[in-house]
Amino acid sequence: MAHPCREMLESPALSVVRHALAQTAADRTVWIALSGGLDSVMLVRLVAKAADGCPRRIRLVHVHHGLQAANDIFEQLARRVASRLGLPLSVCHLVLSTAALKARGLEAAAREGRLTALADCLRDGDSLWLAQHRDDQAETLLLNALRGSGGRGLAAMPHERTLMLGSRGVARLVRPLLDISRCELVGLAREQGMSVAYDWCEDPSNADQHFDRNYLRHVVVPKLEERWPQSSASLSRSALQLQEEQQLLDELAAELLADLQEGVSAEGACAEGEVLRLSLARMAALSEARQRLVLRHLCQVHGWPVPPRGRLMSLQQLIATPPTSVGEVRWTNARYVVVVRVWRGQLWWQVNGVGVEDDEDAGAICALDVQAYLAWQTLGRDPEAVLITPRQPGDMLRVPGRGRRDLKRLLQEADIPPWQRHLLRVARQVTDSEQCEGRIKEVGEEQVEGLWHPSCGWWLLASNV
């Protein structure tokens, strides 16, 4: 059977796809999100045609949202499209939590969950292609304006941006059709003799004007185009100009951030769960507008959720507190939980994945004990001669050259923040007379042999003198 895209004629859409494909690395995978709708099916067909002269490793990926009965039909069509074009297809089944739906609403939760599922397929250097077009861009600008968004929101969707993959590296998110109108895509489908239900499917939820974007698409935008026929193109150009202005703001934010960072690099990759620190005094010296710019930029560059306005105001209140104050602000999205704390003149940022095991539950506590025992063995010490336990009030350690010191004082000197101290483990020397059913009858200061921290190992050991 002849390739269904073999006779596709040249068009602006094919030209931009061919150019975008040539920019990708030949040894990396181009993943194309295939929903089953006309836009994504046309993107897949355009890529299949462009790949004739620019061979690339191409894979399709479909997300089954599980939100309506029609999702099964979408998956079947995606499988049919992949089979006709001879392209491999991955199917991801999305499960949206009740908490995510309640916190973000159906549209936002589904959008964030979908992007998370798509990103989970990628590896370092890969690219993810989405089929948004010029009409989508105009709708996004209008929608964000009506929500009161700032410059970044009004800049709508960039043609390309970085996609952080955590420990797996960095990928690129690409929208090659962003300068192509929906009308052009419909015309291409007509030229190729494509038909709805056989070559693509219509999502019934796209007709539901209860959703804001659908109301804009079916009611507001047609009215605008009656008066201003080029309204979508004009709005898309405005978004592009705002993107250029946003790029300048990002460059300014990066310069400011470089002066604020302490500890982990604020611009480099920050591993999940790793702490990043910013200078509270230097942050407080910035104007409030620059503070907000830096805080938003920091989240953007790491792929973390940008704090809602209320949380942003709470962060600025933290920044305005005296350096000796202690406080925290947290927020979340479908993927990450961000916690920012003030301690000892610094803003401490910590980000964990949603659903990461609580380090205070029984399983996590046991895992810490095991890690500490293994590390003790690595030192060449006898694990049978000690018990590994959490620290206790009044614990003392004989420090080389300093004599006995209170562990609490040692932790303060080592700048270990209060919210990390429950992770510490102490090695206690025991004898048969001191041990009963795995517990120490009495804890004496001479029994503390060392202090262990998950990121530092056994960083303090008792002196024999």
Tab-separated table of C-alpha atoms in Angstrom:
chain	number	residue	atom	x	y	z
A	1	MET	CA	0.000	0.000	0.000
A	2	ALA	CA	1.336	3.461	-0.920
A	3	HIS	CA	2.377	5.754	1.906
A	4	PRO	CA	-0.661	7.997	2.650
A	5	CYS	CA	1.505	11.140	2.686
A	6	ARG	CA	3.594	10.369	-0.388
A	7	GLU	CA	1.665	12.722	-2.698
A	8	MET	CA	1.375	15.622	-0.223
A	9	LEU	CA	1.990	18.936	-1.993
A	10	GLU	CA	4.299	21.683	-0.801
A	11	SER	CA	2.687	24.144	1.603
A	12	PRO	CA	3.693	26.692	4.265
A	13	ALA	CA	2.831	24.095	6.914
A	14	LEU	CA	5.119	21.498	5.344
A	15	SER	CA	7.913	24.077	5.022
A	16	VAL	CA	7.848	25.025	8.722
A	17	VAL	CA	7.700	21.371	9.790
A	18	ARG	CA	10.599	20.473	7.499
A	19	HIS	CA	12.651	23.360	8.938
A	20	ALA	CA	11.831	22.381	12.538
A	21	LEU	CA	12.726	18.746	11.882
A	22	ALA	CA	16.104	19.771	10.463
A	23	GLN	CA	16.872	21.553	13.769
A	24	THR	CA	16.568	18.323	15.779
A	25	ALA	CA	19.470	15.981	16.564
A	26	ALA	CA	19.545	12.849	14.414
A	27	ASP	CA	20.491	10.670	17.398
A	28	ARG	CA	17.584	11.844	19.574
A	29	THR	CA	13.884	11.040	19.449
A	30	VAL	CA	11.170	13.378	18.204
A	31	TRP	CA	7.984	12.577	20.146
A	32	ILE	CA	4.723	13.826	18.616
A	33	ALA	CA	1.672	14.155	20.850
A	34	LEU	CA	-1.206	12.537	18.949
A	35	SER	CA	-4.615	13.238	20.460
A	36	GLY	CA	-6.547	11.964	17.441
A	37	GLY	CA	-7.943	15.392	16.507
A	38	LEU	CA	-7.396	17.045	13.141
A	39	ASP	CA	-4.521	19.278	14.303
A	40	SER	CA	-2.360	16.517	15.778
A	41	VAL	CA	-3.118	14.082	12.931
A	42	MET	CA	-2.072	16.710	10.379
A	43	LEU	CA	1.147	17.385	12.331
A	44	VAL	CA	1.966	13.671	12.298
A	45	ARG	CA	1.323	13.441	8.538
A	46	LEU	CA	3.424	16.542	7.863
A	47	VAL	CA	6.315	15.114	9.900
A	48	ALA	CA	6.021	11.760	8.106
A	49	LYS	CA	6.299	13.577	4.776
A	50	ALA	CA	9.163	15.838	5.915
A	51	ALA	CA	11.090	12.828	7.234
A	52	ASP	CA	11.458	11.518	3.671
A	53	GLY	CA	14.246	14.038	3.128
A	54	CYS	CA	15.354	14.345	6.751
A	55	PRO	CA	15.345	10.945	8.475
A	56	ARG	CA	14.752	11.150	12.210
A	57	ARG	CA	13.819	8.817	15.040
A	58	ILE	CA	10.095	9.582	15.358
A	59	ARG	CA	7.644	8.217	17.918
A	60	LEU	CA	4.009	9.053	18.545
A	61	VAL	CA	2.525	9.284	22.020
A	62	HIS	CA	-1.167	9.326	22.939
A	63	VAL	CA	-2.564	10.249	26.362
A	64	HIS	CA	-5.776	8.481	27.369
A	65	HIS	CA	-7.384	10.949	29.776
A	66	GLY	CA	-10.045	8.565	31.076
A	67	LEU	CA	-12.478	11.475	31.469
A	68	GLN	CA	-15.124	10.431	28.915
A	69	ALA	CA	-16.259	7.352	27.001
A	70	ALA	CA	-14.921	8.832	23.752
A	71	ASN	CA	-11.336	8.500	25.045
A	72	ASP	CA	-11.349	4.850	23.976
A	73	ILE	CA	-12.299	5.925	20.442
A	74	PHE	CA	-9.478	8.464	20.404
A	75	GLU	CA	-6.976	5.766	21.364
A	76	GLN	CA	-8.233	3.430	18.626
A	77	LEU	CA	-7.880	6.188	16.030
A	78	ALA	CA	-4.372	7.025	17.261
A	79	ARG	CA	-3.390	3.389	16.858
A	80	ARG	CA	-4.872	3.375	13.343
A	81	VAL	CA	-2.962	6.524	12.338
A	82	ALA	CA	0.311	5.099	13.669
A	83	SER	CA	-0.251	1.812	11.851
A	84	ARG	CA	-0.976	3.515	8.502
A	85	LEU	CA	2.145	5.646	8.718
A	86	GLY	CA	4.344	2.871	10.083
A	87	LEU	CA	5.314	4.864	13.181
A	88	PRO	CA	5.688	3.459	16.730
A	89	LEU	CA	3.086	4.599	19.253
A	90	SER	CA	3.140	4.784	23.052
A	91	VAL	CA	-0.119	5.119	24.997
A	92	CYS	CA	-0.177	6.698	28.458
A	93	HIS	CA	-3.210	6.330	30.721
A	94	LEU	CA	-3.767	9.429	32.825
A	95	VAL	CA	-5.258	9.242	36.316
A	96	LEU	CA	-6.145	12.625	37.808
A	97	SER	CA	-6.244	12.756	41.584
A	98	THR	CA	-9.190	14.279	43.414
A	99	ALA	CA	-6.786	16.707	45.080
A	100	ALA	CA	-5.472	17.936	41.704
A	101	LEU	CA	-8.994	18.378	40.338
A	102	LYS	CA	-10.070	20.294	43.424
A	103	ALA	CA	-6.978	22.496	43.522
A	104	ARG	CA	-6.605	23.242	39.810
A	105	GLY	CA	-9.994	22.570	38.191
A	106	LEU	CA	-10.665	20.076	35.404
A	107	GLU	CA	-9.116	22.015	32.504
A	108	ALA	CA	-5.873	22.954	34.289
A	109	ALA	CA	-5.484	19.573	36.025
A	110	ALA	CA	-6.002	17.687	32.749
A	111	ARG	CA	-3.566	19.987	30.901
A	112	GLU	CA	-0.850	19.665	33.568
A	113	GLY	CA	-1.405	15.926	33.936
A	114	ARG	CA	-1.176	15.450	30.181
A	115	LEU	CA	2.106	17.365	29.924
A	116	THR	CA	3.519	15.378	32.851
A	117	ALA	CA	2.562	12.091	31.176
A	118	LEU	CA	4.112	13.212	27.884
A	119	ALA	CA	7.303	14.420	29.587
A	120	ASP	CA	7.694	11.062	31.341
A	121	CYS	CA	8.333	9.493	27.909
A	122	LEU	CA	11.279	11.764	27.122
A	123	ARG	CA	14.983	11.369	27.640
A	124	ASP	CA	17.817	13.892	27.609
A	125	GLY	CA	18.026	15.680	24.244
A	126	ASP	CA	14.631	14.481	22.976
A	127	SER	CA	11.955	16.876	21.740
A	128	LEU	CA	8.196	16.846	22.277
A	129	TRP	CA	6.100	18.287	19.459
A	130	LEU	CA	2.621	19.703	20.056
A	131	ALA	CA	0.120	20.680	17.359
A	132	GLN	CA	-1.102	24.071	18.616
A	133	HIS	CA	-1.632	26.542	15.760
A	134	ARG	CA	-2.144	30.280	15.289
A	135	ASP	CA	-5.804	30.220	16.333
A	136	ASP	CA	-4.844	28.437	19.570
A	137	GLN	CA	-2.268	31.148	20.184
A	138	ALA	CA	-4.855	33.916	19.833
A	139	GLU	CA	-7.242	32.086	22.180
A	140	THR	CA	-4.490	31.618	24.757
A	141	LEU	CA	-3.608	35.320	24.747
A	142	LEU	CA	-7.278	36.294	25.179
A	143	LEU	CA	-7.852	33.703	27.881
A	144	ASN	CA	-4.790	34.789	29.866
A	145	ALA	CA	-5.735	38.452	29.507
A	146	LEU	CA	-9.206	37.753	30.887
A	147	ARG	CA	-7.597	35.934	33.829
A	148	GLY	CA	-5.469	38.961	34.634
A	149	SER	CA	-2.148	37.376	33.633
A	150	GLY	CA	1.088	39.341	33.437
A	151	GLY	CA	3.520	39.663	30.560
A	152	ARG	CA	4.497	35.989	30.482
A	153	GLY	CA	0.864	34.899	30.252
A	154	LEU	CA	0.058	37.470	27.561
A	155	ALA	CA	3.066	36.213	25.599
A	156	ALA	CA	1.005	33.014	25.346
A	157	MET	CA	2.799	29.950	23.967
A	158	PRO	CA	6.426	30.078	22.785
A	159	HIS	CA	7.391	28.258	19.611
A	160	GLU	CA	9.983	26.357	21.623
A	161	ARG	CA	11.038	26.083	25.251
A	162	THR	CA	13.123	23.974	27.591
A	163	LEU	CA	11.455	21.042	29.315
A	164	MET	CA	13.157	19.992	32.553
A	165	LEU	CA	13.183	16.218	33.115
A	166	GLY	CA	14.767	16.112	36.571
A	167	SER	CA	17.506	13.489	36.812
A	168	ARG	CA	16.833	12.426	33.191
A	169	GLY	CA	18.178	15.681	31.795
A	170	VAL	CA	16.634	18.334	29.556
A	171	ALA	CA	14.342	18.122	26.508
A	172	ARG	CA	12.702	20.644	24.184
A	173	LEU	CA	9.003	21.358	23.749
A	174	VAL	CA	8.296	22.475	20.168
A	175	ARG	CA	5.174	23.910	18.518
A	176	PRO	CA	6.074	23.992	14.810
A	177	LEU	CA	2.563	24.968	13.602
A	178	LEU	CA	2.178	28.081	15.755
A	179	ASP	CA	2.292	30.368	12.665
A	180	ILE	CA	-0.152	28.207	10.693
A	181	SER	CA	-3.904	28.845	10.885
A	182	ARG	CA	-6.510	26.195	11.578
A	183	CYS	CA	-8.040	27.050	8.196
A	184	GLU	CA	-4.805	26.046	6.443
A	185	LEU	CA	-4.785	22.688	8.228
A	186	VAL	CA	-8.416	22.061	7.257
A	187	GLY	CA	-7.514	22.896	3.637
A	188	LEU	CA	-4.611	20.417	3.681
A	189	ALA	CA	-6.896	17.689	5.029
A	190	ARG	CA	-9.396	18.394	2.274
A	191	GLU	CA	-6.671	18.240	-0.403
A	192	GLN	CA	-5.652	14.788	0.864
A	193	GLY	CA	-9.215	13.491	0.868
A	194	MET	CA	-9.278	13.019	4.636
A	195	SER	CA	-12.564	12.657	6.474
A	196	VAL	CA	-13.728	12.948	10.063
A	197	ALA	CA	-14.263	9.696	12.018
A	198	TYR	CA	-11.980	7.815	9.612
A	199	ASP	CA	-8.824	9.974	9.505
A	200	TRP	CA	-9.429	12.036	12.643
A	201	CYS	CA	-12.035	12.409	15.362
A	202	GLU	CA	-13.809	15.343	16.946
A	203	ASP	CA	-13.677	15.597	20.730
A	204	PRO	CA	-17.279	16.063	21.983
A	205	SER	CA	-15.992	18.127	24.926
A	206	ASN	CA	-14.699	20.770	22.472
A	207	ALA	CA	-18.318	21.807	21.845
A	208	ASP	CA	-19.066	22.332	25.549
A	209	GLN	CA	-19.166	26.101	26.030
A	210	HIS	CA	-19.065	25.623	29.786
A	211	PHE	CA	-15.278	25.521	29.336
A	212	ASP	CA	-13.720	28.967	28.923
A	213	ARG	CA	-11.582	28.161	25.895
A	214	ASN	CA	-14.535	26.636	24.039
A	215	TYR	CA	-16.652	29.719	24.759
A	216	LEU	CA	-13.918	31.922	23.316
A	217	ARG	CA	-13.529	29.670	20.272
A	218	HIS	CA	-17.230	29.352	19.410
A	219	VAL	CA	-18.640	32.694	20.558
A	220	VAL	CA	-16.038	35.427	21.150
A	221	VAL	CA	-13.467	34.825	18.379
A	222	PRO	CA	-16.071	34.575	15.562
A	223	LYS	CA	-17.496	37.940	16.685
A	224	LEU	CA	-14.015	39.462	16.654
A	225	GLU	CA	-13.350	38.116	13.166
A	226	GLU	CA	-16.602	39.575	11.869
A	227	ARG	CA	-15.287	43.019	12.736
A	228	TRP	CA	-11.535	42.366	12.353
A	229	PRO	CA	-10.966	39.470	9.885
A	230	GLN	CA	-7.248	39.363	10.759
A	231	SER	CA	-7.813	39.389	14.523
A	232	SER	CA	-6.274	35.964	15.179
A	233	ALA	CA	-3.187	36.822	13.124
A	234	SER	CA	-2.876	40.194	14.875
A	235	LEU	CA	-3.212	38.671	18.348
A	236	SER	CA	-0.599	36.072	17.422
A	237	ARG	CA	1.812	38.838	16.348
A	238	SER	CA	1.195	40.639	19.640
A	239	ALA	CA	2.058	37.449	21.516
A	240	LEU	CA	5.320	37.199	19.570
A	241	GLN	CA	6.290	40.779	20.461
A	242	LEU	CA	5.480	40.128	24.107
A	243	GLN	CA	7.670	37.021	23.990
A	244	GLU	CA	10.618	39.171	22.887
A	245	GLU	CA	9.977	41.578	25.751
A	246	GLN	CA	9.669	38.653	28.163
A	247	GLN	CA	13.029	37.361	26.963
A	248	LEU	CA	14.608	40.663	27.992
A	249	LEU	CA	12.970	40.386	31.425
A	250	ASP	CA	14.268	36.817	31.746
A	251	GLU	CA	17.796	38.018	30.987
A	252	LEU	CA	17.472	40.685	33.696
A	253	ALA	CA	16.061	38.120	36.150
A	254	ALA	CA	18.959	35.754	35.446
A	255	GLU	CA	21.485	38.498	36.237
A	256	LEU	CA	19.716	39.373	39.479
A	257	LEU	CA	19.420	35.720	40.452
A	258	ALA	CA	23.128	35.099	39.937
A	259	ASP	CA	23.852	37.711	42.627
A	260	LEU	CA	21.348	36.186	45.054
A	261	GLN	CA	22.276	32.523	44.949
A	262	GLU	CA	24.111	30.804	47.777
A	263	GLY	CA	24.869	27.086	47.886
A	264	VAL	CA	23.330	25.180	44.960
A	265	SER	CA	23.459	27.015	41.636
A	266	ALA	CA	20.170	28.829	41.037
A	267	GLU	CA	20.473	28.564	37.244
A	268	GLY	CA	21.847	25.043	36.993
A	269	ALA	CA	19.942	21.803	37.303
A	270	CYS	CA	18.630	21.295	40.808
A	271	ALA	CA	17.892	17.681	41.691
A	272	GLU	CA	14.513	16.828	43.145
A	273	GLY	CA	14.584	17.227	46.912
A	274	GLU	CA	17.818	19.258	46.828
A	275	VAL	CA	17.946	22.516	48.768
A	276	LEU	CA	18.661	25.790	46.994
A	277	ARG	CA	19.483	28.913	49.003
A	278	LEU	CA	19.173	32.622	48.220
A	279	SER	CA	20.459	35.573	50.213
A	280	LEU	CA	17.615	37.141	52.171
A	281	ALA	CA	19.377	40.494	52.636
A	282	ARG	CA	20.193	40.908	48.933
A	283	MET	CA	16.662	39.828	47.996
A	284	ALA	CA	15.171	42.358	50.448
A	285	ALA	CA	17.282	45.099	48.846
A	286	LEU	CA	15.490	44.642	45.521
A	287	SER	CA	12.310	46.496	44.661
A	288	GLU	CA	9.122	44.468	45.104
A	289	ALA	CA	8.666	44.284	41.325
A	290	ARG	CA	12.167	42.836	40.910
A	291	GLN	CA	11.554	40.391	43.741
A	292	ARG	CA	8.473	39.048	41.972
A	293	LEU	CA	10.367	38.903	38.692
A	294	VAL	CA	13.187	36.854	40.258
A	295	LEU	CA	10.872	34.508	42.174
A	296	ARG	CA	8.821	33.711	39.076
A	297	HIS	CA	11.933	33.305	36.938
A	298	LEU	CA	13.539	30.898	39.411
A	299	CYS	CA	10.516	28.610	39.209
A	300	GLN	CA	10.335	28.903	35.431
A	301	VAL	CA	13.969	27.924	34.798
A	302	HIS	CA	13.644	24.821	36.974
A	303	GLY	CA	10.258	23.771	35.647
A	304	TRP	CA	8.623	24.236	39.065
A	305	PRO	CA	5.119	25.624	39.514
A	306	VAL	CA	5.060	29.416	39.634
A	307	PRO	CA	3.556	30.576	42.937
A	308	PRO	CA	0.005	31.941	42.716
A	309	ARG	CA	-0.305	35.627	43.525
A	310	GLY	CA	-1.351	34.961	47.119
A	311	ARG	CA	1.685	32.743	47.742
A	312	LEU	CA	3.904	35.303	45.999
A	313	MET	CA	2.710	37.969	48.428
A	314	SER	CA	3.378	35.597	51.338
A	315	LEU	CA	6.912	35.048	50.015
A	316	GLN	CA	7.504	38.795	49.922
A	317	GLN	CA	6.276	39.064	53.500
A	318	LEU	CA	8.878	36.423	54.443
A	319	ILE	CA	11.551	38.405	52.637
A	320	ALA	CA	10.606	41.516	54.636
A	321	THR	CA	10.944	39.736	58.012
A	322	PRO	CA	14.049	40.192	60.206
A	323	PRO	CA	16.959	37.839	59.335
A	324	THR	CA	16.488	35.986	62.625
A	325	SER	CA	12.862	35.070	61.794
A	326	VAL	CA	11.691	31.569	60.869
A	327	GLY	CA	8.770	30.890	58.535
A	328	GLU	CA	7.710	28.984	55.449
A	329	VAL	CA	5.464	29.182	52.365
A	330	ARG	CA	4.448	26.197	50.237
A	331	TRP	CA	2.490	25.593	47.043
A	332	THR	CA	1.968	22.706	44.648
A	333	ASN	CA	0.805	21.575	41.238
A	334	ALA	CA	0.104	18.123	39.781
A	335	ARG	CA	3.813	17.278	39.794
A	336	TYR	CA	5.750	19.210	42.447
A	337	VAL	CA	5.500	20.486	46.007
A	338	VAL	CA	7.584	23.626	46.607
A	339	VAL	CA	8.526	24.707	50.130
A	340	VAL	CA	10.387	27.968	50.817
A	341	ARG	CA	11.671	28.633	54.332
A	342	VAL	CA	13.488	31.542	55.954
A	343	TRP	CA	16.334	30.652	58.281
A	344	ARG	CA	19.554	32.395	59.256
A	345	GLY	CA	19.287	35.128	56.662
A	346	GLN	CA	18.587	32.824	53.735
A	347	LEU	CA	15.633	31.656	51.657
A	348	TRP	CA	15.817	27.851	51.596
A	349	TRP	CA	14.005	26.279	48.618
A	350	GLN	CA	13.150	22.590	48.580
A	351	VAL	CA	11.139	20.832	45.871
A	352	ASN	CA	9.811	17.279	45.965
A	353	GLY	CA	7.606	15.294	43.653
A	354	VAL	CA	3.953	14.973	44.597
A	355	GLY	CA	3.445	11.666	46.381
A	356	VAL	CA	7.089	11.377	47.489
A	357	GLU	CA	7.121	9.350	50.684
A	358	ASP	CA	6.954	11.423	53.857
A	359	ASP	CA	10.347	11.193	55.541
A	360	GLU	CA	8.624	10.929	58.924
A	361	ASP	CA	6.603	7.773	58.229
A	362	ALA	CA	7.656	4.306	59.408
A	363	GLY	CA	9.054	3.157	56.062
A	364	ALA	CA	11.184	6.250	55.593
A	365	ILE	CA	12.484	6.088	59.169
A	366	CYS	CA	13.529	2.470	58.691
A	367	ALA	CA	15.261	3.370	55.414
A	368	LEU	CA	17.283	6.085	57.171
A	369	ASP	CA	18.359	3.618	59.857
A	370	VAL	CA	19.525	1.138	57.205
A	371	GLN	CA	21.471	3.838	55.329
A	372	ALA	CA	23.195	4.886	58.531
A	373	TYR	CA	24.137	1.278	59.415
A	374	LEU	CA	25.571	0.668	55.939
A	375	ALA	CA	27.566	3.892	56.121
A	376	TRP	CA	28.891	2.833	59.546
A	377	GLN	CA	30.087	-0.438	58.051
A	378	THR	CA	31.759	1.457	55.212
A	379	LEU	CA	33.894	3.210	57.818
A	380	GLY	CA	35.175	-0.209	58.884
A	381	ARG	CA	33.289	-0.030	62.195
A	382	ASP	CA	31.517	-2.952	63.851
A	383	PRO	CA	27.728	-2.502	63.348
A	384	GLU	CA	27.052	-4.957	66.171
A	385	ALA	CA	28.774	-2.680	68.674
A	386	VAL	CA	26.344	0.232	68.222
A	387	LEU	CA	22.684	1.032	68.003
A	388	ILE	CA	21.597	3.575	65.401
A	389	THR	CA	18.862	5.816	66.796
A	390	PRO	CA	17.456	9.309	66.302
A	391	ARG	CA	19.162	11.950	68.428
A	392	GLN	CA	17.697	12.633	71.861
A	393	PRO	CA	17.630	15.716	74.097
A	394	GLY	CA	20.839	16.034	76.080
A	395	ASP	CA	22.971	13.943	73.695
A	396	MET	CA	26.659	14.804	73.963
A	397	LEU	CA	29.563	13.974	71.678
A	398	ARG	CA	33.287	14.060	72.511
A	399	VAL	CA	34.664	16.222	69.661
A	400	PRO	CA	38.381	15.951	68.780
A	401	GLY	CA	40.253	18.859	70.359
A	402	ARG	CA	37.121	20.339	71.927
A	403	GLY	CA	35.923	17.910	74.517
A	404	ARG	CA	32.264	17.100	75.100
A	405	ARG	CA	29.756	19.167	73.164
A	406	ASP	CA	25.963	19.241	73.115
A	407	LEU	CA	24.666	17.844	69.801
A	408	LYS	CA	22.166	20.677	69.493
A	409	ARG	CA	25.013	23.215	69.613
A	410	LEU	CA	27.010	21.213	67.050
A	411	LEU	CA	24.038	21.157	64.667
A	412	GLN	CA	23.654	24.904	64.960
A	413	GLU	CA	27.346	25.396	64.243
A	414	ALA	CA	27.035	23.146	61.175
A	415	ASP	CA	24.094	25.200	59.819
A	416	ILE	CA	21.797	22.171	59.711
A	417	PRO	CA	18.307	23.716	59.700
A	418	PRO	CA	15.697	22.648	62.265
A	419	TRP	CA	13.418	20.959	59.707
A	420	GLN	CA	16.233	18.541	58.730
A	421	ARG	CA	17.317	17.508	62.228
A	422	HIS	CA	14.811	14.668	62.557
A	423	LEU	CA	16.755	12.973	59.731
A	424	LEU	CA	19.908	12.733	61.865
A	425	ARG	CA	21.033	9.438	63.329
A	426	VAL	CA	23.308	8.808	66.303
A	427	ALA	CA	25.551	5.765	66.809
A	428	ARG	CA	25.469	4.685	70.451
A	429	GLN	CA	28.003	2.262	71.880
A	430	VAL	CA	26.205	-0.525	73.731
A	431	THR	CA	27.124	-3.537	75.842
A	432	ASP	CA	25.033	-6.591	76.700
A	433	SER	CA	24.083	-5.034	80.030
A	434	GLU	CA	22.918	-1.851	78.363
A	435	GLN	CA	20.732	-3.418	75.679
A	436	CYS	CA	17.306	-4.904	76.275
A	437	GLU	CA	14.969	-5.985	73.478
A	438	GLY	CA	16.686	-3.669	71.033
A	439	ARG	CA	16.367	-0.562	73.220
A	440	ILE	CA	18.914	1.258	75.377
A	441	LYS	CA	18.077	1.303	79.060
A	442	GLU	CA	20.070	4.424	79.801
A	443	VAL	CA	21.798	6.842	77.469
A	444	GLY	CA	25.068	8.247	78.699
A	445	GLU	CA	27.149	10.892	77.030
A	446	GLU	CA	30.073	8.495	76.568
A	447	GLN	CA	27.881	6.216	74.459
A	448	VAL	CA	27.533	8.597	71.487
A	449	GLU	CA	30.078	7.442	68.899
A	450	GLY	CA	29.078	9.501	65.889
A	451	LEU	CA	26.533	11.709	64.157
A	452	TRP	CA	25.109	10.863	60.702
A	453	HIS	CA	23.229	13.003	58.165
A	454	PRO	CA	21.748	11.684	54.863
A	455	SER	CA	23.707	14.144	52.729
A	456	CYS	CA	26.894	14.313	54.849
A	457	GLY	CA	27.339	10.734	56.053
A	458	TRP	CA	29.110	10.204	59.412
A	459	TRP	CA	30.434	13.738	59.504
A	460	LEU	CA	31.187	13.826	63.229
A	461	LEU	CA	32.876	10.927	65.052
A	462	ALA	CA	33.710	10.744	68.761
A	463	SER	CA	37.254	11.297	69.935
A	464	ASN	CA	38.919	8.538	71.928
A	465	VAL	CA	40.777	11.100	73.977
